[in-house]
Amino acid sequence: MSFEEAKKHVEVLREQLNEMSYAYYVKDAPAVTDAEYDQIYHELVGIEEAYPDLITADSPTQRVGGTILPGFTKIVHEIPMLSLGNAFNEEDLRDFDQRIKKIIEADVAYICELKIDGLAISLKYVDGQFVQGATRGDGTVGEDITQNLRTVKSVPLKLKQPVSIEVRGECFMPKKSFVALNEKREAAGEDFFANPRNAAAGSLRQLDPKIAAERNLDSFLYTVADFGSITASGQEEALEALDRLGLKTNHERAVCQDIEEVIQYIRDFGERRSELPYEIDGIVIKVNQFKQQEEIGYTVKAPRWAIAYKFPAEEAVTIVRDIEWTV
Ligand SMILES: NC(=O)c1cc2c(=O)c3cc(F)ccc3oc2nc1N
C-alpha cells in the first residue's frame, strides 16, 4: 500500500471506529460486535505502525498515552466553575420559585436534570479537537487531567463539527464498574472505594493513564461555558447542541412549566434512583431561558437561577468484609 493509499485508508478507518465508539459509548446503542470493532481497530494499528507519520491525536489508537506524569499542572478557568445552592425539601423549592418570580414577571420554565454524583470536569475543544480537560479544583484553579480524560470512551477526541468550545460536565463511574472494581481490589487485598464518586475521583487522579483507562469511567456534559460558534437560547437547546456535536448528555432531562411539575419530577426520580446505572445525589433545577438566567444573575459563588435538590443519602452499596471472629 503506498503512503497516499495508506493516508486515505486510515482516515476511513478512523471515521468508522469513531462512529462505532459514538454509538456504543455515547448513544449506548452498539452498532457492531466487539469482534468487528477490534478487527478494524487492529487494521488501523497495523497501518499506523507501518506509517507512523499518519498518526493523529484524534486517532482511536491514541486514547491511552504512554507517559506517567510527574504530577498535574494547574489550569486557570477563565470562566469560573461555580457550585450550586442546595434545597432539601419542597419548601426550599417553593422559596426558590418565589425568589425567581420576584425578579421575572413573565412565565418561567425550568429544566430538571439528574444530579450526577461524579467529579466536575471541563473539556476544551479547538476546531473540533479535544485539547484539554481539567478538574473543577476550587472553581478558579483546577488540574490538567487531559491524559486521563482521553481514556474516557464517551469523551470524543474529535467533535462532529470543527467548533471551538468549552463544556462542563461530570465524569462518573457506573455502579456496575464500581462493584467490579471493589471486588477486584478486595481480592487483591487492597482498600476498596467507599462510593462511585470517590472511585471516579481516585481514577482521574492517577498519574498513569493506563490505570484510568481500566476504570470504565463515563461522562455526562451539562454546561456550555464558551459557546464558540454554536447558538442556543436556553439550556434545553444547549444540551441538544451538545448532542449534535457528539458529546454525551443525560437524556432524563425535562422542561417543567412550573414548580409543581418540578416537584413531581423529583418525586418520580426519588423512586427510580436505585434502578439507574449510575449514582445521582439529587436533581438540578435551572431556569431554562438564557435571557432570564442573565436577568436573575449570580451570587459570588453560585448562580441564582439554579438550585440542587439533594436526596437523602442512599443506603451505601457496601461489601462487608468477612470478619474473622477471634475466640
Ligand atoms: N452534577 C450534575 O449533574 C450537574 C451539576 C451542575 C453544576 O454543578 C452547575 C454549576 C453551575 F454553577 C451552573 C450550572 C450547573 O449545572 C449543573 N448541572 C448538572 N446536571
Short mmCIF file of N, CA, C and O in Angstrom, two decimals, residues 59-122:
data_model
loop_
_atom_site.label_atom_id
_atom_site.label_comp_id
_atom_site.label_asym_id
_atom_site.label_seq_id
_atom_site.Cartn_x
_atom_site.Cartn_y
_atom_site.Cartn_z
N SER A 59 -6.78 9.95 16.68
CA SER A 59 -6.95 8.55 16.28
C SER A 59 -7.37 7.73 17.50
O SER A 59 -6.79 7.90 18.59
N PRO A 60 -8.32 6.81 17.33
CA PRO A 60 -8.75 6.00 18.48
C PRO A 60 -7.61 5.20 19.11
O PRO A 60 -7.66 4.81 20.26
N THR A 61 -6.51 5.05 18.32
CA THR A 61 -5.36 4.29 18.89
C THR A 61 -4.57 5.14 19.88
O THR A 61 -3.67 4.67 20.54
N GLN A 62 -4.90 6.45 19.95
CA GLN A 62 -4.10 7.37 20.78
C GLN A 62 -4.81 7.74 22.08
O GLN A 62 -4.45 8.72 22.74
N ARG A 63 -5.84 6.96 22.46
CA ARG A 63 -6.57 7.36 23.68
C ARG A 63 -5.72 7.19 24.93
O ARG A 63 -5.82 7.99 25.86
N VAL A 64 -4.95 6.12 25.00
CA VAL A 64 -4.20 5.87 26.23
C VAL A 64 -2.74 6.26 26.01
O VAL A 64 -2.01 5.60 25.28
N GLY A 65 -2.34 7.39 26.61
CA GLY A 65 -0.97 7.88 26.41
C GLY A 65 0.03 6.96 27.09
O GLY A 65 -0.34 6.14 27.94
N GLY A 66 1.30 7.12 26.71
CA GLY A 66 2.30 6.22 27.25
C GLY A 66 2.98 6.74 28.51
O GLY A 66 3.42 5.98 29.34
N THR A 67 3.00 8.08 28.67
CA THR A 67 3.87 8.58 29.74
C THR A 67 3.13 8.68 31.08
O THR A 67 1.96 9.02 31.14
N ILE A 68 3.88 8.34 32.14
CA ILE A 68 3.36 8.51 33.51
C ILE A 68 3.76 9.92 33.95
O ILE A 68 4.93 10.27 33.93
N LEU A 69 2.76 10.74 34.26
CA LEU A 69 3.05 12.15 34.57
C LEU A 69 3.74 12.28 35.93
O LEU A 69 3.44 11.52 36.85
N PRO A 70 4.65 13.26 36.09
CA PRO A 70 5.27 13.51 37.40
C PRO A 70 4.27 14.16 38.37
O PRO A 70 4.39 14.07 39.57
N GLY A 71 3.24 14.78 37.78
CA GLY A 71 2.24 15.47 38.62
C GLY A 71 1.26 16.13 37.66
O GLY A 71 1.41 16.02 36.44
N PHE A 72 0.27 16.83 38.20
CA PHE A 72 -0.70 17.51 37.33
C PHE A 72 -0.40 19.01 37.32
O PHE A 72 -0.20 19.61 38.37
N THR A 73 -0.39 19.59 36.11
CA THR A 73 -0.19 21.05 36.07
C THR A 73 -1.52 21.74 36.40
O THR A 73 -2.59 21.17 36.21
N LYS A 74 -1.39 22.96 36.89
CA LYS A 74 -2.57 23.73 37.27
C LYS A 74 -3.16 24.41 36.05
O LYS A 74 -2.43 24.81 35.13
N ILE A 75 -4.49 24.52 36.06
CA ILE A 75 -5.19 25.20 34.97
C ILE A 75 -6.05 26.30 35.57
O ILE A 75 -6.75 26.05 36.57
N VAL A 76 -6.00 27.51 35.01
CA VAL A 76 -6.90 28.57 35.49
C VAL A 76 -8.14 28.55 34.61
O VAL A 76 -8.04 28.58 33.38
N HIS A 77 -9.32 28.47 35.24
CA HIS A 77 -10.58 28.50 34.48
C HIS A 77 -10.92 29.96 34.18
O HIS A 77 -11.26 30.72 35.10
N GLU A 78 -10.79 30.38 32.88
CA GLU A 78 -11.15 31.79 32.56
C GLU A 78 -12.59 32.04 33.01
O GLU A 78 -12.91 33.07 33.58
N ILE A 79 -13.46 31.06 32.73
CA ILE A 79 -14.85 31.18 33.19
C ILE A 79 -14.95 30.28 34.43
O ILE A 79 -14.81 29.06 34.31
N PRO A 80 -15.09 30.88 35.63
CA PRO A 80 -15.03 30.06 36.84
C PRO A 80 -16.07 28.94 36.83
O PRO A 80 -17.15 29.09 36.24
N MET A 81 -15.71 27.82 37.45
CA MET A 81 -16.68 26.72 37.60
C MET A 81 -17.34 26.89 38.96
O MET A 81 -16.74 26.62 39.99
N LEU A 82 -18.55 27.42 38.96
CA LEU A 82 -19.24 27.73 40.23
C LEU A 82 -19.92 26.49 40.79
O LEU A 82 -19.95 25.44 40.14
N SER A 83 -20.44 26.63 42.01
CA SER A 83 -21.17 25.50 42.59
C SER A 83 -22.63 25.90 42.74
O SER A 83 -23.01 27.02 42.38
N LEU A 84 -23.46 24.98 43.21
CA LEU A 84 -24.90 25.20 43.25
C LEU A 84 -25.37 25.37 44.69
O LEU A 84 -24.87 24.72 45.60
N GLY A 85 -26.37 26.24 44.87
CA GLY A 85 -27.05 26.31 46.17
C GLY A 85 -27.90 25.05 46.31
O GLY A 85 -28.25 24.41 45.32
N ASN A 86 -28.21 24.69 47.56
CA ASN A 86 -28.95 23.46 47.81
C ASN A 86 -30.37 23.71 48.29
O ASN A 86 -30.65 24.71 48.94
N ALA A 87 -31.22 22.73 47.99
CA ALA A 87 -32.59 22.69 48.54
C ALA A 87 -32.75 21.30 49.14
O ALA A 87 -32.25 20.32 48.59
N PHE A 88 -33.43 21.21 50.27
CA PHE A 88 -33.54 19.91 50.94
C PHE A 88 -34.97 19.43 51.07
O PHE A 88 -35.20 18.28 51.47
N ASN A 89 -35.93 20.31 50.75
CA ASN A 89 -37.34 19.90 50.86
C ASN A 89 -38.18 20.75 49.93
O ASN A 89 -37.67 21.67 49.28
N GLU A 90 -39.48 20.43 49.89
CA GLU A 90 -40.35 21.14 48.95
C GLU A 90 -40.45 22.63 49.29
O GLU A 90 -40.52 23.48 48.39
N GLU A 91 -40.39 22.95 50.57
CA GLU A 91 -40.49 24.38 50.95
C GLU A 91 -39.33 25.16 50.37
O GLU A 91 -39.51 26.25 49.80
N ASP A 92 -38.12 24.56 50.43
CA ASP A 92 -36.95 25.24 49.85
C ASP A 92 -37.18 25.48 48.36
O ASP A 92 -36.79 26.51 47.81
N LEU A 93 -37.82 24.52 47.69
CA LEU A 93 -38.06 24.65 46.25
C LEU A 93 -39.06 25.77 45.97
O LEU A 93 -38.88 26.58 45.05
N ARG A 94 -40.12 25.83 46.80
CA ARG A 94 -41.11 26.91 46.60
C ARG A 94 -40.49 28.27 46.90
O ARG A 94 -40.75 29.25 46.20
N ASP A 95 -39.59 28.31 47.89
CA ASP A 95 -38.91 29.59 48.19
C ASP A 95 -38.07 30.02 46.98
O ASP A 95 -38.07 31.18 46.59
N PHE A 96 -37.37 29.03 46.39
CA PHE A 96 -36.54 29.30 45.20
C PHE A 96 -37.44 29.87 44.10
O PHE A 96 -37.14 30.90 43.49
N ASP A 97 -38.56 29.22 43.88
CA ASP A 97 -39.51 29.64 42.83
C ASP A 97 -40.01 31.06 43.10
O ASP A 97 -40.07 31.90 42.19
N GLN A 98 -40.30 31.39 44.37
CA GLN A 98 -40.77 32.74 44.71
C GLN A 98 -39.67 33.78 44.44
O GLN A 98 -39.93 34.84 43.87
N ARG A 99 -38.42 33.42 44.78
CA ARG A 99 -37.31 34.37 44.52
C ARG A 99 -37.20 34.66 43.03
O ARG A 99 -37.02 35.81 42.61
N ILE A 100 -37.37 33.62 42.21
CA ILE A 100 -37.28 33.79 40.76
C ILE A 100 -38.42 34.71 40.29
O ILE A 100 -38.22 35.66 39.52
N LYS A 101 -39.65 34.44 40.82
CA LYS A 101 -40.82 35.19 40.36
C LYS A 101 -40.73 36.68 40.73
O LYS A 101 -41.28 37.54 40.07
N LYS A 102 -39.97 36.95 41.81
CA LYS A 102 -39.82 38.37 42.22
C LYS A 102 -39.00 39.13 41.18
O LYS A 102 -39.16 40.33 40.98
N ILE A 103 -38.13 38.39 40.46
CA ILE A 103 -37.25 39.08 39.51
C ILE A 103 -37.85 39.06 38.10
O ILE A 103 -37.77 40.03 37.35
N ILE A 104 -38.49 37.93 37.76
CA ILE A 104 -39.00 37.78 36.38
C ILE A 104 -40.53 37.81 36.42
O ILE A 104 -41.13 36.93 37.05
N GLU A 105 -41.14 38.80 35.76
CA GLU A 105 -42.60 38.84 35.75
C GLU A 105 -43.16 37.77 34.82
O GLU A 105 -44.12 37.09 35.13
N ALA A 106 -42.48 37.63 33.65
CA ALA A 106 -43.01 36.70 32.63
C ALA A 106 -43.00 35.27 33.18
O ALA A 106 -42.41 34.99 34.22
N ASP A 107 -43.67 34.36 32.41
CA ASP A 107 -43.64 32.94 32.80
C ASP A 107 -42.20 32.45 32.79
O ASP A 107 -41.39 32.87 31.95
N VAL A 108 -41.89 31.57 33.71
CA VAL A 108 -40.53 30.98 33.78
C VAL A 108 -40.65 29.47 33.65
O VAL A 108 -41.38 28.84 34.42
N ALA A 109 -39.97 28.92 32.63
CA ALA A 109 -39.92 27.45 32.52
C ALA A 109 -38.61 26.99 33.15
O ALA A 109 -37.57 27.65 33.02
N TYR A 110 -38.68 25.87 33.86
CA TYR A 110 -37.47 25.28 34.45
C TYR A 110 -37.07 24.05 33.64
O TYR A 110 -37.91 23.43 32.98
N ILE A 111 -35.78 23.72 33.71
CA ILE A 111 -35.37 22.42 33.19
C ILE A 111 -34.79 21.64 34.38
O ILE A 111 -34.04 22.20 35.19
N CYS A 112 -35.22 20.37 34.48
CA CYS A 112 -34.72 19.50 35.56
C CYS A 112 -33.73 18.51 34.97
O CYS A 112 -33.97 17.92 33.90
N GLU A 113 -32.60 18.36 35.64
CA GLU A 113 -31.59 17.39 35.20
C GLU A 113 -31.18 16.53 36.39
O GLU A 113 -31.14 17.01 37.53
N LEU A 114 -30.88 15.26 36.13
CA LEU A 114 -30.38 14.41 37.21
C LEU A 114 -29.05 14.98 37.69
O LEU A 114 -28.23 15.43 36.89
N LYS A 115 -28.82 14.97 38.99
CA LYS A 115 -27.55 15.48 39.52
C LYS A 115 -26.60 14.30 39.65
O LYS A 115 -26.65 13.53 40.61
N ILE A 116 -25.73 14.16 38.65
CA ILE A 116 -24.83 13.01 38.58
C ILE A 116 -23.80 13.12 39.70
O ILE A 116 -23.21 14.19 39.90
N ASP A 117 -23.56 12.06 40.42
CA ASP A 117 -22.65 12.11 41.56
C ASP A 117 -21.27 11.63 41.13
O ASP A 117 -20.87 10.49 41.38
N GLY A 118 -20.54 12.55 40.49
CA GLY A 118 -19.19 12.20 39.99
C GLY A 118 -18.25 13.34 40.30
O GLY A 118 -18.37 13.98 41.36
N LEU A 119 -17.34 13.60 39.37
CA LEU A 119 -16.36 14.67 39.55
C LEU A 119 -16.58 15.70 38.46
O LEU A 119 -16.66 15.34 37.27
N ALA A 120 -16.70 16.96 38.82
CA ALA A 120 -16.94 18.01 37.82
C ALA A 120 -15.69 18.18 36.94
O ALA A 120 -14.56 18.21 37.45
N ILE A 121 -15.91 18.23 35.63
CA ILE A 121 -14.78 18.39 34.69
C ILE A 121 -15.10 19.48 33.68
O ILE A 121 -16.27 19.85 33.49
N SER A 122 -14.04 19.99 33.07
CA SER A 122 -14.21 20.97 32.00
C SER A 122 -13.43 20.46 30.78
O SER A 122 -12.28 20.01 30.94
#
